[in-house]
CSV table of C-alpha atoms in Angstrom, one decimal:
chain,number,residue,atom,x,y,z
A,289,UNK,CA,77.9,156.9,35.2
A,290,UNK,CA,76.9,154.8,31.7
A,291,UNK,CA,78.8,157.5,30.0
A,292,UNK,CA,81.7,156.4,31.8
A,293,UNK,CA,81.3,152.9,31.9
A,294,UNK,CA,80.4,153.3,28.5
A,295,UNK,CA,83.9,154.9,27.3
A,296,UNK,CA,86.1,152.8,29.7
A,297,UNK,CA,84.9,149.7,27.7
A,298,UNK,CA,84.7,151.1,24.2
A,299,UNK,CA,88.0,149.2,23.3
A,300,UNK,CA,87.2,146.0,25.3
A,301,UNK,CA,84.4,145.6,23.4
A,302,UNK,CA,85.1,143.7,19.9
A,303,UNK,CA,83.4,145.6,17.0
A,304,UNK,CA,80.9,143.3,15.0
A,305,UNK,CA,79.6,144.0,11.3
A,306,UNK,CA,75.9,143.3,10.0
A,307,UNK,CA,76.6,140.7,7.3
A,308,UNK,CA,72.8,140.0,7.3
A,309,UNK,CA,70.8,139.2,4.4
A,310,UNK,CA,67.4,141.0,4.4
A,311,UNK,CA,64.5,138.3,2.1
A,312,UNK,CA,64.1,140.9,-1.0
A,313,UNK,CA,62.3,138.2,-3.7
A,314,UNK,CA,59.3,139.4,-4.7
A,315,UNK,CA,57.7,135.3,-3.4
A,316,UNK,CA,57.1,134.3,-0.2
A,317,UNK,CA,59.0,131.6,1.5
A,318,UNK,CA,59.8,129.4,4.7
A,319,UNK,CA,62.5,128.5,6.4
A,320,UNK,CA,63.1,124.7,6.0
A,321,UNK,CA,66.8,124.8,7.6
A,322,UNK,CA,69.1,126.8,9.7
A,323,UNK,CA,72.7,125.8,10.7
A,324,UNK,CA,75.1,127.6,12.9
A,325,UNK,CA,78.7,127.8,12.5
A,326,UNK,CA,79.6,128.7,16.1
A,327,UNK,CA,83.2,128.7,15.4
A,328,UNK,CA,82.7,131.6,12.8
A,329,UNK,CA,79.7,132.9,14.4
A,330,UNK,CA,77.9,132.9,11.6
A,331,UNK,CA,74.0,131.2,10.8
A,332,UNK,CA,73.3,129.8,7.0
A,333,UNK,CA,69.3,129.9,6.7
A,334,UNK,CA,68.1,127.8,4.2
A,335,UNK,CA,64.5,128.9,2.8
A,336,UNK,CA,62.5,127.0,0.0
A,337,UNK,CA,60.1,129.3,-2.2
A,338,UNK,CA,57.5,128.7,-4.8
A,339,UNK,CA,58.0,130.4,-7.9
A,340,UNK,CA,56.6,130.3,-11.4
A,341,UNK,CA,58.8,128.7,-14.0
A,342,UNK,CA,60.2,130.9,-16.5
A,343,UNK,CA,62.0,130.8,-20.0
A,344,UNK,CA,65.7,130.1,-19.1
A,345,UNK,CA,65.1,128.1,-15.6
A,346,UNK,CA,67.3,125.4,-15.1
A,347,UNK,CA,65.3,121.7,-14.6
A,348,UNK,CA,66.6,118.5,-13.0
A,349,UNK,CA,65.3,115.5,-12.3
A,350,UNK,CA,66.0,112.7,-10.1
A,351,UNK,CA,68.1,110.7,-12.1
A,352,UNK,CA,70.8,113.4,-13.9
A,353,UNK,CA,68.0,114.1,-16.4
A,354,UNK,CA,68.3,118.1,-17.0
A,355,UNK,CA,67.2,120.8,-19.1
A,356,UNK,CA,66.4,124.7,-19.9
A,357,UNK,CA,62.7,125.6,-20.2
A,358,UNK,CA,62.9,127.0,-23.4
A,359,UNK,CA,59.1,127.7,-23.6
A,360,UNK,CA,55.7,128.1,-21.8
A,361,UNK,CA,52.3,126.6,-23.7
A,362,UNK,CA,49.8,127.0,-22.6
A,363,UNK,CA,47.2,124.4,-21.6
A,364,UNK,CA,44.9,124.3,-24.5
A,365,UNK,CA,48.1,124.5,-27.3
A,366,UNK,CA,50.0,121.9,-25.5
A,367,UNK,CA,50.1,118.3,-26.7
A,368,UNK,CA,47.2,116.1,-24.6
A,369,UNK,CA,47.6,112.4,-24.0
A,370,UNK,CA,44.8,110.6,-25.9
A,371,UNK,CA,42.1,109.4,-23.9
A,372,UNK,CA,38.7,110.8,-22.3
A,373,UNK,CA,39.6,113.1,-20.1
A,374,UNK,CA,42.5,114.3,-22.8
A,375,UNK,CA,45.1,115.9,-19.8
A,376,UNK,CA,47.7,118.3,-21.3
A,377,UNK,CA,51.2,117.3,-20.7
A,378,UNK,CA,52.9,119.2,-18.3
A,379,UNK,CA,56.2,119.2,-19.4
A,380,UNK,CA,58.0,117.5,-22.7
A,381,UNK,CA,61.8,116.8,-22.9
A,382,UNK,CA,64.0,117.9,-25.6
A,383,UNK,CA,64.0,114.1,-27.4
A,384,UNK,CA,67.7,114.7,-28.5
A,385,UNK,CA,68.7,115.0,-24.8
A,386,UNK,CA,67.0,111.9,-23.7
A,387,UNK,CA,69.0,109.4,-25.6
A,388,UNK,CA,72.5,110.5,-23.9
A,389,UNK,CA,70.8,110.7,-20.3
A,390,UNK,CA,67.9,108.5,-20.2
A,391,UNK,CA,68.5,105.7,-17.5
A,392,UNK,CA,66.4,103.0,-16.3
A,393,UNK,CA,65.5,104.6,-13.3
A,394,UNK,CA,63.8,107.7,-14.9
A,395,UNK,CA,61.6,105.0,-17.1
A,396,UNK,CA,60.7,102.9,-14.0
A,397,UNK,CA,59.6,105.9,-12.1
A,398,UNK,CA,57.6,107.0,-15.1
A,399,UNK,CA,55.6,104.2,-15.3
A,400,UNK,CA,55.5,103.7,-12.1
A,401,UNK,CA,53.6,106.8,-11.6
A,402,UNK,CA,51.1,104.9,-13.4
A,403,UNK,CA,50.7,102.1,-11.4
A,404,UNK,CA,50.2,104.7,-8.1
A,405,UNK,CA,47.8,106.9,-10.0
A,406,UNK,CA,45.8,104.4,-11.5
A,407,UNK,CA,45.7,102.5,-7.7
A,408,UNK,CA,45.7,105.5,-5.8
A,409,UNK,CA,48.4,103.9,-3.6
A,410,UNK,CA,52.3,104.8,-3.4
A,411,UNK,CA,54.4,102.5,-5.6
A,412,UNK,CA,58.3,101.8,-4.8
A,413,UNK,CA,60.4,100.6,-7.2
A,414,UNK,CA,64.3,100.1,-5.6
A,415,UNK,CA,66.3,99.7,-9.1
A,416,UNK,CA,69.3,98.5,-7.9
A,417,UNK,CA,68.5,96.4,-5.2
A,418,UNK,CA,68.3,92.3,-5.0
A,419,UNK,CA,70.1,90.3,-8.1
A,420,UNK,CA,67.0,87.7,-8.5
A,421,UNK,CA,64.4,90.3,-9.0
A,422,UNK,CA,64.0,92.0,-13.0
A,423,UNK,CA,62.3,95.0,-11.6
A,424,UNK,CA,61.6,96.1,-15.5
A,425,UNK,CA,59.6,93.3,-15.6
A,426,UNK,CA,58.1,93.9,-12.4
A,427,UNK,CA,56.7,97.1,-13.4
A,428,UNK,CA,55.9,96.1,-16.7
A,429,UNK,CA,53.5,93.2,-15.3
A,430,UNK,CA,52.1,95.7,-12.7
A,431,UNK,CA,51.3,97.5,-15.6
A,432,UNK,CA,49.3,94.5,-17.0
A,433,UNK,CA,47.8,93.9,-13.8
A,434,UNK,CA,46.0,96.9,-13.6
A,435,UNK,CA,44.7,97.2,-16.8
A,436,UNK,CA,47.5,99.7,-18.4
A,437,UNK,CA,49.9,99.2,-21.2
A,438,UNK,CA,52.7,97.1,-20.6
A,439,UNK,CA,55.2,99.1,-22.6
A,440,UNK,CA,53.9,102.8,-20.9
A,441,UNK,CA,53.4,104.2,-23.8
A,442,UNK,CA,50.8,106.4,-24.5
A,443,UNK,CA,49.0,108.2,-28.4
A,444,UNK,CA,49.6,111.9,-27.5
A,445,UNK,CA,48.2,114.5,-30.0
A,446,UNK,CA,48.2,118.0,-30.7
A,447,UNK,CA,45.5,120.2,-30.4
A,448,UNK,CA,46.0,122.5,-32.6
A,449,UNK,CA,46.8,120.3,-36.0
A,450,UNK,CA,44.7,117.3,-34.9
A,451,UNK,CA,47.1,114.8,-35.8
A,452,UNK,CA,49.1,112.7,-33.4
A,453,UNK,CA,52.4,113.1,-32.6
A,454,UNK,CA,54.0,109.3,-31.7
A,455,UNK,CA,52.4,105.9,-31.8
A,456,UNK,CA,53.1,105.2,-28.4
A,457,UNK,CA,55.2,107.9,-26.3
A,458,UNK,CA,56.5,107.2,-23.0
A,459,UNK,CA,54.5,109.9,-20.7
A,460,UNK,CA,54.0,109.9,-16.9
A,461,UNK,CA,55.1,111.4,-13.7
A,462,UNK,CA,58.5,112.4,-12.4
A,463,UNK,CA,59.9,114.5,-9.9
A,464,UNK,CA,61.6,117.4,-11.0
A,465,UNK,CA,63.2,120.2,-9.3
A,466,UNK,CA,64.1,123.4,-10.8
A,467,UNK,CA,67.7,124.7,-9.7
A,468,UNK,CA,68.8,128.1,-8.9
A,469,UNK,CA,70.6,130.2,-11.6
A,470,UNK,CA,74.3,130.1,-11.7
């Protein structure tokens, strides 16, 4: 009887094809999203990995700031911020991209890194908001208020020849994502 059952509905029944994407990358990774499209019958699944950085990855940051990685250092060759504990920057931009996509935004939430690291508490800075508050300024004299220099800047050196690189360098945290290749 399910034979014939079976045959009598072979034709009613409308043929569907496994467009399915099997997870082949050689890192793990979670699902952070998944949206149906009911009208095409279809599911998007959105999963976030964590990967090393390589030559060639694409970097952006928060505020149109972008670049290419075009090398890996490591720790004890890469330029340290001067100071006791002498931490290795993480990442340097290419100084004749910042000039054409530096913003104000991107140095506020530079040295406001500062501010939230030195007081271990977060640190907002809303740039464009309010006319009757200079939030440069703001930051500036939280800077002075907690004992860091007003401008941000900071000596950094290189290991390897000894000498420093800038009087004073701006140097601090920012978010930065890297983007999938194109």
């Amino acid at each position: 009887q399910i034979a014939m059952i079976g045959s009598k509905l072979k034709g009613a029944i409308p043929q569907f094809k496994d467009n399915s994407v099997a997870w082949e990358s050689d890192y793990d990774g979670h699902v952070v999203k998944v949206i149906k499209h009911p009208n095409e019958k279809t599911v998007t699944v959105y999963v976030k990995t964590k990967e090393p950085l390589q030559i060639g990855d694409k970097l952006c940051g928060r505020h149109g700031n972008k670049g290419v990685v075009g090398a890996i250092i490591p720790d004890h060759e890469m330029p340290k911020i001067d100071g006791p504990d002498g931490k290795p920057l993480e990442l340097i931009m290419n100084s004749s991209g910042i000039a054409s996509r530096i913003n104000i935004g991107q140095m506020l939430e530079t040295a406001a890194s500062k501010i939230a690291l030195k007081t271990g508490k977060p640190y907002v800075v809303n740039n464009f908001g309010g006319k009757d508050l200079d939030y440069t300024q703001k930051v500036k004299d939280d800077l002075k208020k907690v004992g860091l220099d007003p401008s941000g800047g900071e000596k950094i050196w290189d290991p390897i020849s000894g000498k420093y690189l800038h009087s004073k360098a701006l140097a601090g945290h920012q978010y930065f994502f890297k983007l999938k290749h194109q």
